[in-house]
Amino acid sequence: MARMKVLVTGGTGVLGRELTHRLRDHAEVRVLSRRPAQDTGSVQGDLETGEGLVAAVEGVDAIAHCASAADYRRPQRDVAQTQRLLDAVGGERPHIVYISIVGADRVPFGFLRAKLEAERLVEESGLPWTTLRATQFHDLMLMFVMRLCKAPVAVVPRGSLFQPVDVGDVAERMVELIMGQPAGHVRELGGPKVESMTDLIRTYLTATHRRRSMVAIPVPGRLRTAFGVGGQLLTDGDQGTVTFENYLRSRGTADGIIKHPYGH
Ligand SMILES: NC(=O)c1ccc[n+]([C@@H]2O[C@H](COP(=O)([O-])OP(=O)(O)OC[C@H]3O[C@@H](n4cnc5c(N)ncnc54)[C@H](OP(=O)(O)O)[C@@H]3O)[C@@H](O)[C@H]2O)c1
């Protein structure tokens, strides 16, 4: 039987890399990137301009849509980019598998609202679709924690709770969804443990053999909403297996130096 052809948007990103690596055992994978194509497994295209998208989607059986402008100031960019991808599909009928965020339907924060809008575009596209909502990746939490720990005193939002998940667990679930039948909204996926930002910072400081004072400050109304106090936790979903502590252990070196996952 011919191998399934899958386009992965965002295949060079934190999730996309893990997904692509696993998916190649099952399917012929094409990675969309703004960078020039390196080999036959990649294709150049830009969701912001639409350039290269028609060629990128041509002949694929499924699209894993993992690209994001990650622009918290202009979250509508992700909505427009999703629309451009759908427009490029034209007469083809690939299965679209979209990765969204837990809380998109209940946290009234611009970026999550935009994720919900993008989810709806996928649902109403007329294409077969599957959407998985995941909680924050450990990598993202590490980025926040590292930023907060740059200051001599880490200022931490009081009452903020997270349930970060390992991107490997998300990638594995995505592979199952891509190789399976279109399933609409599937069970959400989160990490095994609910932790406050203070907990996450303590774990990071221990792993990197550092010390920092912390001060927890109450967050005002709108920001409180943004942190989603509770809104970004799983209500009824599946839990991955890797805690933030285990994730740090797997990334850390013997001298306690941990590299920034988003590379900036
Ligand atoms: N991070 C989290 O905690 C989290 C949690 C739940 C869900 N999600 C969702 O999971 C997805 C992946 O997140 P991530 O953190 O892995 O992302 P990421 O590492 O920031 O990667 C973003 C990807 O998007 C691509 N991209 C950006 N702008 C593009 C454009 N104009 N045209 C084509 N490609 C473009 C980039 O490719 P090039 O730079 O190569 O062009 C890159 O591969 C996103 O939809 C995100 O909302 C994330």
Short mmCIF file of C-alpha atoms and ligand atoms in Angstrom, two decimals:
data_model
loop_
_atom_site.label_atom_id
_atom_site.label_comp_id
_atom_site.label_asym_id
_atom_site.label_seq_id
_atom_site.Cartn_x
_atom_site.Cartn_y
_atom_site.Cartn_z
CA MET A 1 0.00 0.00 0.00
CA ALA A 2 1.23 3.52 -0.84
CA ARG A 3 2.47 5.48 2.14
CA MET A 4 0.28 8.30 3.33
CA LYS A 5 1.54 11.80 2.43
CA VAL A 6 1.42 14.35 5.22
CA LEU A 7 2.25 18.06 5.21
CA VAL A 8 3.39 19.37 8.59
CA THR A 9 3.11 23.15 8.97
CA GLY A 10 5.36 24.36 11.76
CA GLY A 11 7.41 21.19 11.29
CA THR A 12 10.55 23.09 12.29
CA GLY A 13 9.04 24.24 15.60
CA VAL A 14 9.18 22.74 19.08
CA LEU A 15 6.19 20.44 18.57
CA GLY A 16 6.66 20.08 14.82
CA ARG A 17 10.19 18.67 15.13
CA GLU A 18 9.07 15.98 17.57
CA LEU A 19 6.05 15.18 15.42
CA THR A 20 7.96 15.01 12.14
CA HIS A 21 10.59 12.77 13.62
CA ARG A 22 7.93 10.25 14.79
CA LEU A 23 5.66 10.58 11.78
CA ARG A 24 8.42 9.63 9.34
CA ASP A 25 8.17 6.03 10.63
CA HIS A 26 4.60 5.89 9.30
CA ALA A 27 4.19 8.32 6.44
CA GLU A 28 5.87 10.38 3.75
CA VAL A 29 6.33 13.74 5.44
CA ARG A 30 6.67 17.18 3.88
CA VAL A 31 7.65 20.02 6.24
CA LEU A 32 6.51 23.55 5.47
CA SER A 33 8.91 26.31 6.48
CA ARG A 34 9.63 29.90 5.49
CA ARG A 35 13.25 28.87 5.08
CA PRO A 36 14.49 27.53 1.73
CA ALA A 37 13.79 23.81 1.31
CA GLN A 38 16.79 21.72 2.41
CA ASP A 39 15.77 18.40 0.87
CA THR A 40 12.84 16.54 -0.68
CA GLY A 41 11.19 16.29 2.74
CA SER A 42 10.73 20.05 3.04
CA VAL A 43 8.94 22.75 1.11
CA GLN A 44 9.24 26.52 1.31
CA GLY A 45 6.10 28.54 1.93
CA ASP A 46 4.76 31.40 3.99
CA LEU A 47 1.40 31.37 5.72
CA GLU A 48 1.64 35.14 6.16
CA THR A 49 1.78 35.87 2.42
CA GLY A 50 0.33 32.67 0.98
CA GLU A 51 3.49 32.13 -1.06
CA GLY A 52 4.23 28.48 -1.89
CA LEU A 53 1.14 27.10 -0.13
CA VAL A 54 -0.66 25.67 -3.15
CA ALA A 55 2.40 23.61 -4.08
CA ALA A 56 2.90 22.61 -0.44
CA VAL A 57 -0.56 21.08 -0.04
CA GLU A 58 -0.69 19.43 -3.44
CA GLY A 59 -1.36 15.69 -3.27
CA VAL A 60 -1.24 15.32 0.50
CA ASP A 61 -3.64 13.05 2.39
CA ALA A 62 -3.36 14.92 5.67
CA ILE A 63 -2.12 18.24 7.01
CA ALA A 64 -0.88 18.58 10.57
CA HIS A 65 -1.29 22.30 11.20
CA CYS A 66 1.28 23.17 13.89
CA ALA A 67 2.53 26.54 12.60
CA SER A 68 1.95 29.63 14.67
CA ALA A 69 3.19 33.19 14.49
CA ALA A 70 3.21 32.99 18.34
CA ASP A 71 2.41 36.70 18.26
CA TYR A 72 0.62 37.43 21.54
CA ARG A 73 0.18 41.11 20.59
CA ARG A 74 -1.44 40.29 17.25
CA PRO A 75 -3.11 36.90 17.79
CA GLN A 76 -5.31 37.35 14.72
CA ARG A 77 -2.28 36.53 12.59
CA ASP A 78 -2.81 32.85 13.40
CA VAL A 79 -6.45 33.05 12.32
CA ALA A 80 -5.52 34.66 8.99
CA GLN A 81 -2.72 32.13 8.46
CA THR A 82 -5.07 29.22 9.08
CA GLN A 83 -7.51 30.69 6.55
CA ARG A 84 -4.71 31.03 3.99
CA LEU A 85 -3.78 27.39 4.46
CA LEU A 86 -7.41 26.30 4.00
CA ASP A 87 -7.76 28.50 0.91
CA ALA A 88 -4.71 26.86 -0.63
CA VAL A 89 -6.26 23.40 -0.30
CA GLY A 90 -8.76 24.11 -3.10
CA GLY A 91 -10.20 20.93 -4.59
CA GLU A 92 -8.04 18.53 -2.55
CA ARG A 93 -9.62 16.94 0.53
CA PRO A 94 -6.88 16.25 3.03
CA HIS A 95 -7.64 15.50 6.65
CA ILE A 96 -6.68 18.57 8.71
CA VAL A 97 -5.32 17.85 12.16
CA TYR A 98 -5.11 21.02 14.20
CA ILE A 99 -3.31 21.59 17.49
CA SER A 100 -5.03 24.04 19.80
CA ILE A 101 -4.76 24.98 23.46
CA VAL A 102 -6.74 23.79 26.49
CA GLY A 103 -8.93 26.67 27.65
CA ALA A 104 -9.45 28.08 24.15
CA ASP A 105 -13.20 27.75 24.72
CA ARG A 106 -13.25 29.34 28.18
CA VAL A 107 -10.31 31.68 28.81
CA PRO A 108 -11.13 35.13 27.42
CA PHE A 109 -7.54 36.01 26.56
CA GLY A 110 -6.79 37.30 23.06
CA PHE A 111 -4.40 34.54 22.03
CA LEU A 112 -6.77 31.79 23.18
CA ARG A 113 -9.75 33.49 21.56
CA ALA A 114 -7.82 33.50 18.31
CA LYS A 115 -7.09 29.77 18.71
CA LEU A 116 -10.83 29.20 19.08
CA GLU A 117 -11.47 31.21 15.92
CA ALA A 118 -8.88 29.18 14.05
CA GLU A 119 -10.47 25.98 15.39
CA ARG A 120 -13.81 27.14 13.96
CA LEU A 121 -12.28 27.86 10.56
CA VAL A 122 -11.03 24.28 10.49
CA GLU A 123 -14.42 22.93 11.60
CA GLU A 124 -16.30 24.93 9.00
CA SER A 125 -13.84 24.32 6.16
CA GLY A 126 -15.82 21.39 4.77
CA LEU A 127 -12.67 19.26 5.06
CA PRO A 128 -12.39 16.20 7.28
CA TRP A 129 -10.89 17.46 10.53
CA THR A 130 -9.56 16.59 13.96
CA THR A 131 -8.61 19.07 16.69
CA LEU A 132 -6.51 18.30 19.74
CA ARG A 133 -6.24 20.83 22.56
CA ALA A 134 -3.11 20.52 24.69
CA THR A 135 -1.97 22.40 27.78
CA GLN A 136 1.24 24.47 27.82
CA PHE A 137 4.33 22.58 26.75
CA HIS A 138 7.14 22.17 29.29
CA ASP A 139 9.32 24.05 26.80
CA LEU A 140 7.09 27.13 27.01
CA MET A 141 7.01 27.00 30.80
CA LEU A 142 10.80 26.71 30.84
CA MET A 143 11.01 29.81 28.67
CA PHE A 144 8.78 31.75 31.11
CA VAL A 145 10.70 30.44 34.12
CA MET A 146 14.08 31.37 32.60
CA ARG A 147 12.84 34.89 31.86
CA LEU A 148 11.50 35.33 35.38
CA CYS A 149 14.76 34.06 36.87
CA LYS A 150 16.88 36.59 34.97
CA ALA A 151 16.01 39.27 37.54
CA PRO A 152 17.67 39.15 40.98
CA VAL A 153 14.19 38.65 42.45
CA ALA A 154 11.73 36.57 40.47
CA VAL A 155 8.34 38.26 40.44
CA VAL A 156 5.72 35.54 40.21
CA PRO A 157 2.01 35.89 39.53
CA ARG A 158 0.17 34.63 42.59
CA GLY A 159 -2.40 31.91 42.09
CA SER A 160 -1.35 30.99 38.56
CA LEU A 161 -1.74 27.27 37.94
CA PHE A 162 -0.44 25.22 35.03
CA GLN A 163 -0.50 21.59 33.96
CA PRO A 164 2.36 21.49 31.48
CA VAL A 165 2.72 18.58 29.12
CA ASP A 166 5.70 17.03 27.38
CA VAL A 167 5.85 17.78 23.71
CA GLY A 168 6.79 14.14 23.05
CA ASP A 169 3.45 13.04 24.53
CA VAL A 170 1.64 15.56 22.32
CA ALA A 171 3.57 14.45 19.23
CA GLU A 172 2.69 10.81 19.89
CA ARG A 173 -1.00 11.64 20.18
CA MET A 174 -0.80 13.72 17.00
CA VAL A 175 0.69 10.78 15.09
CA GLU A 176 -2.25 8.57 16.16
CA LEU A 177 -4.71 11.25 15.08
CA ILE A 178 -3.04 11.86 11.73
CA MET A 179 -2.90 8.15 10.93
CA GLY A 180 -6.51 7.64 12.11
CA GLN A 181 -9.90 8.71 10.83
CA PRO A 182 -11.09 12.33 11.19
CA ALA A 183 -12.53 12.57 14.70
CA GLY A 184 -13.59 16.19 15.31
CA HIS A 185 -12.74 17.40 18.82
CA VAL A 186 -10.84 14.67 20.64
CA ARG A 187 -10.01 14.30 24.33
CA GLU A 188 -7.74 17.06 25.56
CA LEU A 189 -4.19 16.30 26.60
CA GLY A 190 -2.29 17.74 29.56
CA GLY A 191 0.55 16.93 31.88
CA PRO A 192 0.49 14.62 34.91
CA LYS A 193 0.73 17.39 37.52
CA VAL A 194 -0.88 20.74 38.31
CA GLU A 195 1.78 23.19 39.48
CA SER A 196 2.00 26.86 40.36
CA MET A 197 4.60 29.11 38.77
CA THR A 198 6.38 29.14 42.13
CA ASP A 199 6.59 25.32 42.06
CA LEU A 200 7.99 25.37 38.51
CA ILE A 201 10.62 27.99 39.41
CA ARG A 202 11.69 26.01 42.49
CA THR A 203 12.10 22.90 40.37
CA TYR A 204 14.17 24.86 37.83
CA LEU A 205 16.38 26.42 40.51
CA THR A 206 17.06 23.00 42.04
CA ALA A 207 17.88 21.50 38.63
CA THR A 208 20.29 24.33 37.80
CA HIS A 209 21.83 24.58 41.28
CA ARG A 210 20.81 28.21 41.63
CA ARG A 211 19.15 30.44 44.16
CA ARG A 212 16.67 33.24 43.61
CA SER A 213 14.33 35.08 45.91
CA MET A 214 10.75 35.01 44.77
CA VAL A 215 7.97 37.42 45.40
CA ALA A 216 4.40 36.46 44.54
CA ILE A 217 2.24 39.37 43.47
CA PRO A 218 -1.51 39.39 42.94
CA VAL A 219 -2.39 39.87 39.28
CA PRO A 220 -4.97 42.49 38.36
CA GLY A 221 -8.30 41.59 36.73
CA ARG A 222 -7.40 41.36 33.03
CA LEU A 223 -4.05 39.68 33.59
CA ARG A 224 -5.68 37.31 36.01
CA THR A 225 -7.94 36.31 33.18
CA ALA A 226 -4.94 35.97 30.93
CA PHE A 227 -3.26 33.56 33.28
CA GLY A 228 -6.53 31.76 33.27
CA VAL A 229 -6.32 30.77 36.94
CA GLY A 230 -7.61 27.26 36.47
CA GLY A 231 -8.99 27.84 32.98
CA GLN A 232 -5.98 26.29 31.31
CA LEU A 233 -6.10 23.07 33.31
CA LEU A 234 -7.59 19.83 32.07
CA THR A 235 -11.15 19.24 33.17
CA ASP A 236 -11.75 15.87 31.56
CA GLY A 237 -8.84 14.85 29.41
CA ASP A 238 -5.86 12.54 29.17
CA GLN A 239 -2.65 13.03 31.11
CA GLY A 240 0.84 12.57 29.74
CA THR A 241 3.53 10.91 31.80
CA VAL A 242 6.40 13.41 31.98
CA THR A 243 6.51 15.96 34.81
CA PHE A 244 8.33 19.31 34.50
CA GLU A 245 11.00 17.94 36.82
CA ASN A 246 11.59 14.89 34.60
CA TYR A 247 11.59 17.09 31.51
CA LEU A 248 14.31 19.31 33.03
CA ARG A 249 16.31 16.26 34.01
CA SER A 250 16.20 15.00 30.42
CA ARG A 251 17.41 18.38 29.09
CA GLY A 252 19.93 19.27 31.75
CA THR A 253 23.64 18.66 31.74
CA ALA A 254 25.71 17.52 34.68
CA ASP A 255 26.69 21.11 35.51
CA GLY A 256 23.05 22.14 35.69
CA ILE A 257 23.06 24.24 32.50
CA ILE A 258 19.77 24.04 30.66
CA LYS A 259 19.43 25.43 27.15
CA HIS A 260 16.54 27.66 26.19
CA PRO A 261 14.06 25.52 24.21
CA TYR A 262 12.90 28.32 21.90
CA GLY A 263 16.49 29.34 21.25
CA HIS A 264 16.13 33.07 22.03
N1 LIG B 1 3.80 26.12 23.12
C1 LIG B 1 2.80 25.65 23.85
O1 LIG B 1 2.86 25.59 25.09
C2 LIG B 1 1.55 25.15 23.16
C3 LIG B 1 0.53 24.51 23.90
C4 LIG B 1 -0.61 24.04 23.23
C5 LIG B 1 -0.71 24.23 21.84
N2 LIG B 1 0.29 24.87 21.18
C6 LIG B 1 0.18 25.07 19.72
O2 LIG B 1 1.06 24.15 19.11
C7 LIG B 1 1.56 24.72 17.89
C8 LIG B 1 3.08 24.63 17.87
O3 LIG B 1 3.62 25.39 18.93
P1 LIG B 1 5.22 25.46 19.12
O4 LIG B 1 5.44 26.08 20.44
O5 LIG B 1 5.82 24.14 18.80
O6 LIG B 1 5.59 26.50 17.98
P2 LIG B 1 7.02 27.12 17.62
O7 LIG B 1 8.13 26.30 18.16
O8 LIG B 1 6.97 28.59 17.96
O9 LIG B 1 7.08 26.96 16.03
C9 LIG B 1 6.36 27.79 15.19
C10 LIG B 1 6.41 27.18 13.81
O10 LIG B 1 5.56 27.95 12.95
C11 LIG B 1 6.23 28.15 11.75
N3 LIG B 1 5.79 29.42 11.20
C12 LIG B 1 5.71 30.60 11.85
N4 LIG B 1 5.29 31.57 11.00
C13 LIG B 1 5.11 30.96 9.79
C14 LIG B 1 4.69 31.42 8.51
N5 LIG B 1 4.40 32.72 8.29
N6 LIG B 1 4.61 30.54 7.49
C15 LIG B 1 4.94 29.23 7.69
N7 LIG B 1 5.34 28.73 8.89
C16 LIG B 1 5.42 29.58 9.92
C17 LIG B 1 7.71 28.17 12.06
O11 LIG B 1 8.41 27.70 10.93
P3 LIG B 1 9.67 28.45 10.23
O12 LIG B 1 10.25 29.38 11.26
O13 LIG B 1 10.59 27.34 9.85
O14 LIG B 1 9.09 29.15 9.05
C18 LIG B 1 7.80 27.16 13.20
O15 LIG B 1 8.04 25.86 12.70
C19 LIG B 1 0.99 26.14 17.83
O16 LIG B 1 -0.18 26.14 17.06
C20 LIG B 1 0.64 26.44 19.27
O17 LIG B 1 -0.40 27.40 19.41
C21 LIG B 1 1.42 25.32 21.79
#
